[in-house]
Amino acid sequence: MRRTRILTAVLALTAGLLLGTPPALAAHADPGNRATALAADTYTWRNARIDGGGFVPGIVFNRTEKNLAYARTDIGGAYRWQQSTKTWVPLLDSVGWDDWGHTGVVSLASDAVDPDRVYAAVGTYTNDWDPGNGAVLRSADRGASWQKTDLPFKLGGNMPGRGMGERLAVDPNKDSVLYLGAPSGKGLWRSTDSGVTWSQVSSFPNPGNYAQDPSDTTGYASDNQGITWVTFDESTGSAGSATRTIYAGVADKDNAVYRSTDAGATWSRIAGQPTGYLAHKGVLDAVNGYLYLAYSDTGGPYDGGKGRLFRYATATGTWTDISPVAEADTYYGFSGLTVDRQHPGTVMATAYSSWWPDTQIFRSTDSGGTWTKAWDYTSYPNRSDRYTMDVSSSPWLTFGANPSPPEETPKLGWMTESLEIDPFDSNRMMYGTGATLYGTENLTQWDSGGKFTVRPMVQGLEETSVNDLASPPSGAPLLSALGDIGGFRHTDLTKVPSTMFTSPTFASTTSLDFAETSPNTVVRTGNLDSGATGAHVAFSTDNGANWFAGSDPSGVTGGGTVAAAADGSRFVWSPAGTGVQYTTGFGSSWSASSGIPAGAVVEADRVDAMTFYGFKSGKFYVSSDGGATFTASAASGLPAGDSVRFKALPGTKGDVWLAGGASDGPYGLWHSTDGGASFTKLSAVEQADTVGFGRAAPGASYQTLYTSAKIGGVRGIFRSTDKGVTWTRINDDAHQWGWTGGAITGDPRVYGRVYVSTNGRGVIYGDTAGTGDDGGGTGGGGDDGGGGGQTGACAVTYKVTNQWPGGFQADVQVTNTGTTAWNGWSLKWAFADGQKVTQLWNADYTQSGTAVTARNVSWNANVAAGSSAAFGLTGSWTGANPKPASFSVNDAACTVS
């Protein structure tokens, strides 16, 4: 499976990193042009847990402080290991919109002399997809805060060759000296003032010449991968004096390794080195005097058909081929490479590009003289594994697969270019894959004949690219459309879902929607892996828990966008490869829509099931016959390009909000109350890229608006509770997450909660101070203090929203009809016919026999007089399914409707 994320080149973004605290802001308001203040709010931000989801090309352990480790991602920033919780802490959430490319991390370096210091070389693309240059970030507090030095060239955290490295290195003897290997023919660079200033090492003789595909006109695969790693021989220096011997890897198959023996003043190609390969890694064992090198015939991280492992004796200049298999038997390259610092003769390496049947990991305890494998064949296709896999913490890593031997699920991995043994603990190893970061804490079982256990060691590291988000009014609080791993149904934001969307499985989901008045009906569209066949559209009738494939119209090549009618009776789809289509039912056949161009973005009215909308190249389109025909609106002044997202407001027919544009034309937020016949631009909003709706504020009649926008000269995530008249910035400069222009939605059940898409940091959700949060998830028993002994009048609405043989779904709303607020609540009832709760969300619950108790969770504990709390449940039934006859809150009887 090919896993890659590329931010579309349509974005015209500039540079600049915002750090510090939110400024005092002021802005002018919209429709009536009344001046208003732009307020700020304090939010708590978290990830909807997925755990991983993308490529981890680099892991770096500090060599002098135990348990200090970092991980880098190709588009999702950098992380620091937190030993007390065994989780990862994100370090680059402060990267702002204009500097979105700095969420791609080319290399990390942790200072062995001063472990508080850490450095990151950042930049996502070396071609024009990223308009900004790269930078080196430096921190004196382990990544809690950063200072930045801009570079005169680009860096490519998401470019070919990104798994090689590390390109950035700190001198282990004189830590004011750093080296950085540059791509694009820019050579080797050095800093002598702890990363503040940089200059090119003019004496370095070779800037590299290898490109994955020199004929690629986009500049992505045709870039020279340059200087790929720098390694110091610490034994050739002393504290405070620059290390004398330094090695550097170059993307040149004939001249891959260079050395300096005079602290970087002069450099020369090492004689006798192998040719025909690129040196992905160079790891030095100074104790035994060996430089180990992992070679591949390409730069990776996906490709690589041949490879070798070599050992270079630094004292004698002797090269030894220590490859664990004959060259003729390789169909992969080597990259992941590590030495056990407690036992330097122990070396490990990975066959990073062995996609099928699995990656391979090799281990030697005699400096590469002999090797054993993580798995081997007994009698083909049967395997014998030296390890066991435990993915119970991230169960989706099975990818919903049921492979035949010799494949297994979950896989040991793919794209395994990072592999590190903890320098203080021979039993702990971590390695990155294309989907997660795995680890073990009993590695030496390998040598004693036992099995070591591999588990995801990735909690806190969230690395998905988010294309679309939905928060239905009932059922799961969050549905997501993701790049590379399809998407998820979150019934609890604090827990990793058991599986991704499957049946069918998309490589990337491009769009999803639910029927507003029948939210169990959900549709998604997506792209398939290269070479794969199958449908690009899928449907669910149980709120996204289970799926079935629709059929594709002729010519479909990709997912595009899709919209569900308000009642779920029909769908409109704008796929890649062909024109807009519509269907009644669940896509067994499609008909071409007329009057709307191919490639239009489509959405549904949230009230009228026959009304759909579209947008393409500055024109807004409306259909009133279920998507069969569209008519161009007379509305003018809308963005001319196609970087637009729009949505219709639930509960009001024809209420449409549109965000988008570009800096060289109309750009902002528009509102229509007549179904798109006309739009009014909000003057206060200078730029906007997403728009979404959430539960109305207490006392407000209009739903809360959310947008990723520029207002009052400041980029951020904004909220309006008064129809866009005034705006509140709800994020701050420490929480920006680079590019957030994919999607946004509020939660229709929780005021203030917003879900924000990122391009590599997963799904971020925020709660306003006072709302609190426990993830809005399913209950599992236990008492969190809900109830509180409060008394007072109450009313309960219990509604079965869906029922099927043996099962049902219900929504419950409990209202405080008294005169004093509830500080915690506990709702009790008894089922009349033996029904059993199987799942419950937005509350905790217990059931004993027929008696059920639902208790508040943290964020909905306080219910003011006249206000309500709501939760949903699914259950099982036999015979009959009547609703409960009576309810009580905190032991006080309620009226029932």
Coordinates of C-alpha atoms in Angstrom, one line a residue, residues 171-648:
D171 CA 29.1 17.8 17.2
P172 CA 29.2 15.5 20.2
N173 CA 32.3 17.2 21.6
K174 CA 31.7 20.9 20.7
D175 CA 28.0 21.4 20.5
S176 CA 28.1 24.9 19.1
V177 CA 29.0 23.2 15.8
L178 CA 26.2 21.7 13.6
Y179 CA 26.1 20.3 10.1
L180 CA 23.1 20.2 7.7
G181 CA 23.0 18.2 4.5
A182 CA 20.9 20.1 1.9
P183 CA 19.0 18.8 -1.1
S184 CA 18.7 20.4 -4.6
G185 CA 22.4 20.7 -5.2
K186 CA 22.9 23.1 -2.3
G187 CA 25.6 21.1 -0.6
L188 CA 26.7 20.8 3.0
W189 CA 26.1 23.6 5.5
R190 CA 27.6 24.4 8.9
S191 CA 26.8 26.5 12.0
T192 CA 29.4 27.4 14.6
D193 CA 27.0 29.3 16.9
S194 CA 24.5 26.7 17.9
G195 CA 22.3 27.0 14.9
V196 CA 21.9 30.8 14.9
T197 CA 23.7 31.4 11.6
W198 CA 24.6 29.0 8.8
S199 CA 27.1 29.0 5.9
Q200 CA 27.9 26.6 3.1
V201 CA 30.9 24.4 3.5
S202 CA 32.7 25.4 0.3
S203 CA 35.2 22.7 0.6
F204 CA 32.7 19.9 0.4
P205 CA 33.2 18.5 -3.1
N206 CA 29.9 16.8 -4.1
P207 CA 26.3 18.1 -3.8
G208 CA 24.9 14.9 -5.0
N209 CA 23.3 14.0 -8.4
Y210 CA 20.6 11.3 -7.8
A211 CA 17.0 12.1 -8.5
Q212 CA 14.2 9.5 -8.4
D213 CA 12.8 10.6 -11.8
P214 CA 14.8 13.3 -13.6
S215 CA 12.0 13.6 -16.2
D216 CA 9.3 14.6 -13.7
T217 CA 8.2 18.1 -14.7
T218 CA 6.6 18.9 -11.4
G219 CA 10.0 19.0 -9.7
Y220 CA 8.9 16.5 -7.1
A221 CA 10.7 13.4 -8.2
S222 CA 13.3 15.2 -10.2
D223 CA 15.0 17.0 -7.3
N224 CA 18.6 16.1 -6.5
Q225 CA 18.3 14.4 -3.1
G226 CA 21.6 15.9 -2.1
I227 CA 23.6 15.4 1.2
T228 CA 21.6 12.8 3.1
W229 CA 23.4 12.2 6.5
V230 CA 26.2 13.4 8.7
T231 CA 27.9 11.2 11.4
F232 CA 30.6 12.1 13.9
D233 CA 33.3 9.8 15.2
E234 CA 33.2 11.1 18.8
S235 CA 36.5 9.3 19.6
T236 CA 38.4 11.8 17.5
G237 CA 37.6 14.8 19.7
S238 CA 37.5 15.9 23.3
A239 CA 35.1 18.0 25.3
G240 CA 35.1 21.6 24.0
S241 CA 37.1 20.7 20.9
A242 CA 35.6 20.1 17.5
T243 CA 35.4 16.4 16.5
R244 CA 38.1 15.7 13.9
T245 CA 36.6 12.9 11.9
I246 CA 33.2 13.4 10.3
Y247 CA 31.4 11.2 7.7
A248 CA 28.7 12.4 5.2
G249 CA 26.4 10.5 2.9
V250 CA 25.7 11.8 -0.6
A251 CA 23.0 10.9 -3.1
D252 CA 25.5 9.7 -5.7
K253 CA 25.6 6.0 -6.5
D254 CA 29.3 6.2 -7.4
N255 CA 30.5 8.5 -4.6
A256 CA 28.2 7.9 -1.7
V257 CA 30.4 8.4 1.4
Y258 CA 32.8 11.2 2.2
R259 CA 35.1 11.9 5.2
S260 CA 36.8 14.8 6.9
T261 CA 39.7 14.2 9.3
D262 CA 40.3 17.9 10.1
A263 CA 37.0 19.0 11.7
G264 CA 35.3 19.7 8.3
A265 CA 38.0 21.8 6.8
T266 CA 38.6 19.4 3.9
W267 CA 36.7 16.4 2.6
S268 CA 37.5 13.4 0.4
R269 CA 35.7 10.4 -1.0
I270 CA 36.5 7.2 1.0
A271 CA 38.5 4.8 -1.2
G272 CA 37.3 1.3 -1.9
Q273 CA 33.6 2.0 -1.1
P274 CA 30.9 0.1 -2.9
T275 CA 29.2 1.7 -5.9
G276 CA 25.8 1.3 -7.6
Y277 CA 23.9 2.1 -4.4
L278 CA 22.9 5.1 -2.2
A279 CA 23.9 5.0 1.4
H280 CA 20.7 5.6 3.3
K281 CA 22.3 5.5 6.7
G282 CA 25.7 5.7 8.3
V283 CA 26.0 4.6 11.9
L284 CA 29.3 4.7 13.7
D285 CA 30.4 2.3 16.5
A286 CA 33.3 4.2 18.0
V287 CA 34.1 1.5 20.5
N288 CA 34.9 -1.1 17.9
G289 CA 35.9 1.4 15.2
Y290 CA 33.2 0.4 12.6
L291 CA 31.1 2.6 10.4
Y292 CA 28.0 0.6 9.4
L293 CA 26.2 1.6 6.1
A294 CA 22.8 0.6 4.8
Y295 CA 22.5 0.8 1.0
S296 CA 19.7 0.7 -1.4
D297 CA 19.5 1.2 -5.2
T298 CA 17.0 4.0 -4.8
G299 CA 16.2 6.8 -2.4
G300 CA 13.0 5.4 -0.9
P301 CA 10.8 5.5 1.0
Y302 CA 8.5 3.4 -1.2
D303 CA 10.9 2.1 -3.8
G304 CA 14.1 0.0 -3.6
G305 CA 14.7 -3.3 -5.4
K306 CA 18.3 -4.2 -4.3
G307 CA 20.5 -3.4 -1.3
R308 CA 23.6 -4.2 0.7
L309 CA 25.0 -3.8 4.2
F310 CA 28.6 -2.8 4.6
R311 CA 31.0 -2.4 7.5
Y312 CA 33.9 0.1 7.2
A313 CA 36.8 -0.3 9.6
T314 CA 37.8 3.3 10.4
A315 CA 41.4 2.4 11.5
T316 CA 42.4 0.2 8.5
G317 CA 40.1 1.5 5.8
T318 CA 38.8 -2.1 5.1
W319 CA 35.4 -2.5 3.6
T320 CA 33.4 -5.7 4.4
D321 CA 30.1 -6.8 2.8
I322 CA 28.1 -7.9 5.8
S323 CA 24.8 -8.3 4.0
P324 CA 22.5 -10.9 5.7
V325 CA 21.4 -12.3 2.3
A326 CA 22.9 -12.6 -1.1
E327 CA 22.4 -9.7 -3.5
A328 CA 20.5 -12.0 -5.9
D329 CA 18.0 -12.8 -3.1
T330 CA 17.2 -9.1 -2.3
Y331 CA 14.1 -7.5 -3.8
Y332 CA 14.4 -4.6 -1.3
G333 CA 16.9 -2.0 -0.1
F334 CA 18.3 -1.6 3.4
S335 CA 17.8 1.6 5.4
G336 CA 16.8 1.2 9.1
L337 CA 20.2 0.8 10.9
T338 CA 21.1 0.9 14.6
V339 CA 23.8 -0.2 17.0
D340 CA 23.2 -1.4 20.6
R341 CA 25.3 1.2 22.6
Q342 CA 25.3 -1.1 25.6
H343 CA 26.6 -4.0 23.4
P344 CA 28.2 -2.3 20.4
G345 CA 28.7 -5.6 18.5
T346 CA 24.9 -5.9 18.2
V347 CA 23.6 -4.4 15.0
M348 CA 20.2 -4.3 13.4
A349 CA 18.9 -3.3 10.0
T350 CA 15.6 -3.3 8.1
A351 CA 14.6 -4.3 4.6
Y352 CA 12.6 -1.0 4.4
S353 CA 11.1 -1.6 0.9
S354 CA 9.9 -5.2 1.4
W355 CA 6.2 -4.5 0.9
W356 CA 5.2 -8.1 0.4
P357 CA 4.8 -10.3 2.3
D358 CA 6.1 -8.1 5.1
T359 CA 9.1 -5.9 6.0
Q360 CA 12.1 -7.8 7.4
I361 CA 14.3 -6.9 10.4
F362 CA 17.8 -8.4 10.7
R363 CA 19.9 -8.7 13.9
S364 CA 23.6 -9.5 14.4
T365 CA 25.4 -9.9 17.7
D366 CA 28.9 -10.2 16.1
S367 CA 29.3 -6.9 14.3
G368 CA 27.6 -8.3 11.2
G369 CA 29.4 -11.6 10.9
T370 CA 26.2 -13.6 11.2
W371 CA 22.5 -12.6 11.2
T372 CA 19.1 -13.8 12.2
K373 CA 15.7 -12.6 10.9
A374 CA 12.6 -11.4 12.6
W375 CA 10.7 -14.0 10.6
D376 CA 11.5 -16.8 8.2
Y377 CA 9.8 -19.4 6.2
T378 CA 9.3 -22.9 7.5
S379 CA 7.7 -24.5 4.5
Y380 CA 6.4 -21.8 2.1
P381 CA 4.0 -20.1 2.5
N382 CA 4.1 -20.8 6.3
R383 CA 6.2 -18.4 8.5
S384 CA 7.9 -18.7 11.8
D385 CA 8.1 -15.4 13.6
R386 CA 10.5 -14.5 16.4
Y387 CA 8.0 -11.9 17.6
T388 CA 4.4 -11.5 18.6
M389 CA 2.3 -8.5 17.6
D390 CA -0.1 -6.9 20.1
V391 CA -2.0 -4.0 18.4
S392 CA -4.8 -4.0 21.0
S393 CA -4.1 -0.3 21.7
S394 CA -4.4 0.5 17.9
P395 CA -6.6 -2.3 16.6
W396 CA -7.2 -0.6 13.2
L397 CA -3.6 -1.6 12.3
T398 CA -5.0 -4.8 11.0
F399 CA -6.4 -2.6 8.2
G400 CA -9.5 -4.9 8.3
A401 CA -7.5 -7.4 6.2
N402 CA -7.8 -11.1 6.1
P403 CA -4.7 -12.1 4.1
S404 CA -3.5 -15.5 3.0
P405 CA -0.1 -16.8 4.0
P406 CA 2.7 -15.7 3.9
E407 CA 1.1 -12.3 4.6
E408 CA -0.1 -11.7 8.1
T409 CA -2.1 -9.0 9.8
P410 CA -1.1 -6.8 11.4
K411 CA 2.1 -6.5 9.4
L412 CA 5.4 -6.0 11.0
G413 CA 5.4 -2.9 8.8
W414 CA 6.5 -1.2 5.6
M415 CA 8.6 1.9 4.8
T416 CA 10.7 0.9 7.9
E417 CA 13.5 3.5 7.4
S418 CA 13.9 4.4 11.1
L419 CA 15.1 1.8 13.6
E420 CA 16.7 2.6 16.9
I421 CA 17.8 0.6 20.0
D422 CA 17.6 2.7 23.1
P423 CA 21.2 3.6 24.0
F424 CA 20.5 3.0 27.7
D425 CA 18.3 -0.1 27.4
S426 CA 19.1 -3.0 25.1
N427 CA 15.6 -4.3 25.5
R428 CA 13.9 -1.3 24.1
M429 CA 13.7 -0.7 20.4
M430 CA 11.5 1.6 18.4
Y431 CA 11.0 1.7 14.6
G432 CA 8.8 3.7 12.3
T433 CA 6.5 2.4 9.6
G434 CA 4.3 4.0 6.9
A435 CA 1.4 3.8 9.4
T436 CA 2.7 3.9 13.0
L437 CA 5.6 3.7 15.3
Y438 CA 6.2 0.3 16.8
G439 CA 8.4 -0.7 19.7
T440 CA 9.4 -3.5 22.0
E441 CA 10.6 -3.6 25.6
N442 CA 11.9 -7.2 25.6
L443 CA 14.1 -7.2 22.5
T444 CA 16.8 -9.5 23.9
Q445 CA 14.3 -12.3 23.9
W446 CA 15.3 -12.5 20.2
D447 CA 18.7 -13.9 21.2
S448 CA 17.6 -16.4 23.8
G449 CA 15.1 -18.2 21.6
G450 CA 12.0 -16.6 23.0
K451 CA 9.7 -14.2 21.3
F452 CA 9.8 -10.4 21.7
T453 CA 6.6 -8.5 21.7
V454 CA 6.0 -5.7 19.2
R455 CA 3.4 -3.1 20.2
P456 CA 2.4 0.4 18.9
M457 CA 4.5 2.8 20.9
V458 CA 2.7 5.8 19.3
Q459 CA 0.1 7.3 21.6
G460 CA 0.1 11.1 21.3
L461 CA 1.8 11.0 17.9
E462 CA -1.1 11.9 15.5
E463 CA -0.2 12.0 11.9
T464 CA -3.2 12.0 9.6
S465 CA -4.1 14.3 6.8
V466 CA -7.8 15.3 7.1
N467 CA -10.0 15.8 4.1
D468 CA -13.5 16.1 5.5
L469 CA -15.3 16.0 8.9
A470 CA -18.9 15.4 9.9
S471 CA -20.6 15.6 13.3
P472 CA -24.1 14.1 13.0
P473 CA -26.9 15.2 15.4
S474 CA -27.2 11.6 16.7
G475 CA -25.0 8.5 16.7
A476 CA -21.2 8.9 16.7
P477 CA -20.1 12.4 17.5
L478 CA -17.4 12.4 14.8
L479 CA -16.9 10.9 11.3
S480 CA -13.6 11.6 9.5
A481 CA -12.4 11.4 5.9
L482 CA -8.6 10.9 6.0
G483 CA -5.7 10.6 3.6
D484 CA -3.8 7.3 3.5
I485 CA -5.9 5.4 6.0
G486 CA -9.5 6.1 4.9
G487 CA -11.2 7.4 8.0
F488 CA -12.9 6.5 11.2
R489 CA -16.1 6.6 13.2
H490 CA -15.4 7.9 16.7
T491 CA -17.9 7.0 19.3
D492 CA -15.5 8.2 21.9
L493 CA -12.9 10.9 21.1
T494 CA -10.6 9.7 23.8
K495 CA -10.3 6.1 22.5
V496 CA -8.8 4.7 19.3
P497 CA -11.5 3.3 17.1
S498 CA -11.5 -0.5 16.6
T499 CA -11.3 -0.3 12.8
M500 CA -11.0 2.2 10.0
F501 CA -13.8 2.4 7.4
T502 CA -13.8 -0.9 5.4
S503 CA -16.0 -2.8 2.9
P504 CA -14.8 -1.1 0.8
T505 CA -11.5 0.2 2.1
F506 CA -10.2 3.4 0.4
A507 CA -6.6 4.5 0.4
S508 CA -7.9 8.0 1.0
T509 CA -11.4 9.2 1.7
T510 CA -12.0 12.4 -0.1
S511 CA -15.5 13.4 1.0
L512 CA -18.3 12.2 3.3
D513 CA -21.8 13.3 4.2
F514 CA -24.8 12.1 6.3
A515 CA -28.5 12.7 5.8
E516 CA -29.4 15.6 8.1
T517 CA -32.8 14.2 9.2
S518 CA -31.8 10.6 9.0
P519 CA -28.2 10.6 10.2
N520 CA -27.9 6.8 10.2
T521 CA -27.6 7.2 6.4
V522 CA -24.0 8.1 5.5
V523 CA -22.0 8.2 2.3
R524 CA -18.3 8.5 1.6
T525 CA -16.2 8.6 -1.5
G526 CA -12.5 8.0 -2.0
N527 CA -9.4 7.0 -3.9
L528 CA -8.0 3.5 -4.3
D529 CA -4.4 2.4 -4.1
S530 CA -2.5 2.5 -7.3
G531 CA -3.5 -0.5 -9.5
A532 CA -6.4 -1.4 -7.3
T533 CA -9.9 -1.9 -8.7
G534 CA -13.3 -1.4 -7.0
A535 CA -15.9 1.1 -6.2
H536 CA -15.1 4.7 -5.2
V537 CA -18.3 5.2 -3.3
A538 CA -19.7 3.5 -0.1
F539 CA -22.9 3.7 1.9
S540 CA -23.9 3.0 5.5
T541 CA -27.3 2.7 7.1
D542 CA -26.1 2.5 10.7
N543 CA -24.3 5.8 11.1
G544 CA -21.0 4.6 9.6
A545 CA -20.6 1.5 11.7
N546 CA -20.9 -0.8 8.7
W547 CA -20.5 -0.1 5.0
F548 CA -21.4 -1.5 1.6
A549 CA -20.0 -0.5 -1.8
G550 CA -22.0 1.3 -4.4
S551 CA -21.3 1.2 -8.1
D552 CA -19.2 3.6 -10.2
P553 CA -20.4 5.4 -13.2
S554 CA -18.2 4.9 -16.3
G555 CA -15.0 6.9 -16.2
V556 CA -14.6 7.4 -12.4
T557 CA -10.9 7.7 -11.4
G558 CA -11.2 9.2 -7.9
G559 CA -13.5 10.1 -5.1
G560 CA -14.3 13.8 -5.6
T561 CA -17.1 15.2 -3.4
V562 CA -20.5 13.7 -2.5
A563 CA -23.7 14.9 -0.9
A564 CA -26.6 13.1 0.8
A565 CA -30.2 14.4 0.6
A566 CA -31.6 15.7 3.8
D567 CA -33.7 12.5 4.2
G568 CA -31.2 10.1 2.8
S569 CA -33.4 9.3 -0.2
R570 CA -30.9 10.2 -2.9
F571 CA -27.3 11.3 -3.4
V572 CA -25.3 13.6 -5.7
W573 CA -21.7 12.7 -6.5
S574 CA -19.0 14.7 -8.3
P575 CA -16.3 12.1 -8.8
A576 CA -12.9 12.6 -10.5
G577 CA -12.8 11.4 -14.1
T578 CA -16.3 12.1 -15.1
G579 CA -19.2 14.6 -14.6
V580 CA -21.6 15.1 -11.8
Q581 CA -24.0 12.2 -11.1
Y582 CA -27.1 11.6 -9.1
T583 CA -28.9 8.5 -7.8
T584 CA -32.0 7.5 -5.8
G585 CA -31.4 4.7 -3.3
F586 CA -27.8 3.6 -2.7
G587 CA -25.9 4.0 -5.9
S588 CA -26.7 0.8 -7.7
S589 CA -27.0 3.0 -10.8
W590 CA -26.2 6.6 -11.6
S591 CA -27.5 9.2 -14.0
A592 CA -25.6 12.2 -15.3
S593 CA -26.6 15.6 -13.9
S594 CA -27.0 18.4 -16.4
G595 CA -26.2 22.1 -16.2
I596 CA -23.2 21.7 -13.9
P597 CA -19.6 21.3 -14.9
A598 CA -17.4 18.3 -14.1
G599 CA -15.3 18.7 -11.0
A600 CA -17.8 20.9 -9.2
V601 CA -18.0 20.7 -5.4
V602 CA -21.4 19.5 -4.3
E603 CA -23.4 19.8 -1.1
A604 CA -27.0 19.1 0.0
D605 CA -29.6 21.4 1.5
R606 CA -30.1 20.2 5.1
V607 CA -33.9 20.6 5.0
D608 CA -35.3 20.1 1.4
A609 CA -34.3 16.6 0.2
M610 CA -34.7 17.6 -3.5
T611 CA -32.3 20.6 -3.3
F612 CA -28.6 20.3 -3.9
Y613 CA -25.9 22.9 -4.5
G614 CA -22.7 23.0 -6.5
F615 CA -19.7 25.4 -7.1
K616 CA -17.2 25.5 -9.8
S617 CA -14.9 28.3 -11.0
G618 CA -16.8 31.3 -9.5
K619 CA -20.2 30.0 -10.3
F620 CA -22.8 28.7 -7.8
Y621 CA -25.3 26.0 -9.1
V622 CA -28.7 25.0 -7.7
S623 CA -30.8 21.9 -8.3
S624 CA -34.4 21.6 -7.1
D625 CA -35.1 18.2 -8.7
G626 CA -32.8 16.0 -6.7
G627 CA -29.7 16.6 -8.7
A628 CA -31.0 15.8 -12.1
T629 CA -30.6 19.3 -13.4
F630 CA -28.7 22.3 -12.1
T631 CA -29.0 26.0 -12.9
A632 CA -26.3 28.5 -12.5
S633 CA -27.1 31.2 -10.0
A634 CA -26.9 34.9 -10.8
A635 CA -24.7 35.4 -7.8
S636 CA -21.5 37.3 -8.6
G637 CA -18.4 38.3 -6.9
L638 CA -17.6 34.8 -5.6
P639 CA -14.1 33.4 -5.7
A640 CA -12.9 32.7 -9.3
G641 CA -10.9 29.6 -8.4
D642 CA -11.9 26.3 -7.0
S643 CA -10.4 26.5 -3.5
V644 CA -13.8 26.8 -2.0
R645 CA -15.8 25.0 0.7
F646 CA -19.4 25.7 1.4
K647 CA -22.2 24.2 3.6
A648 CA -25.9 24.6 4.1

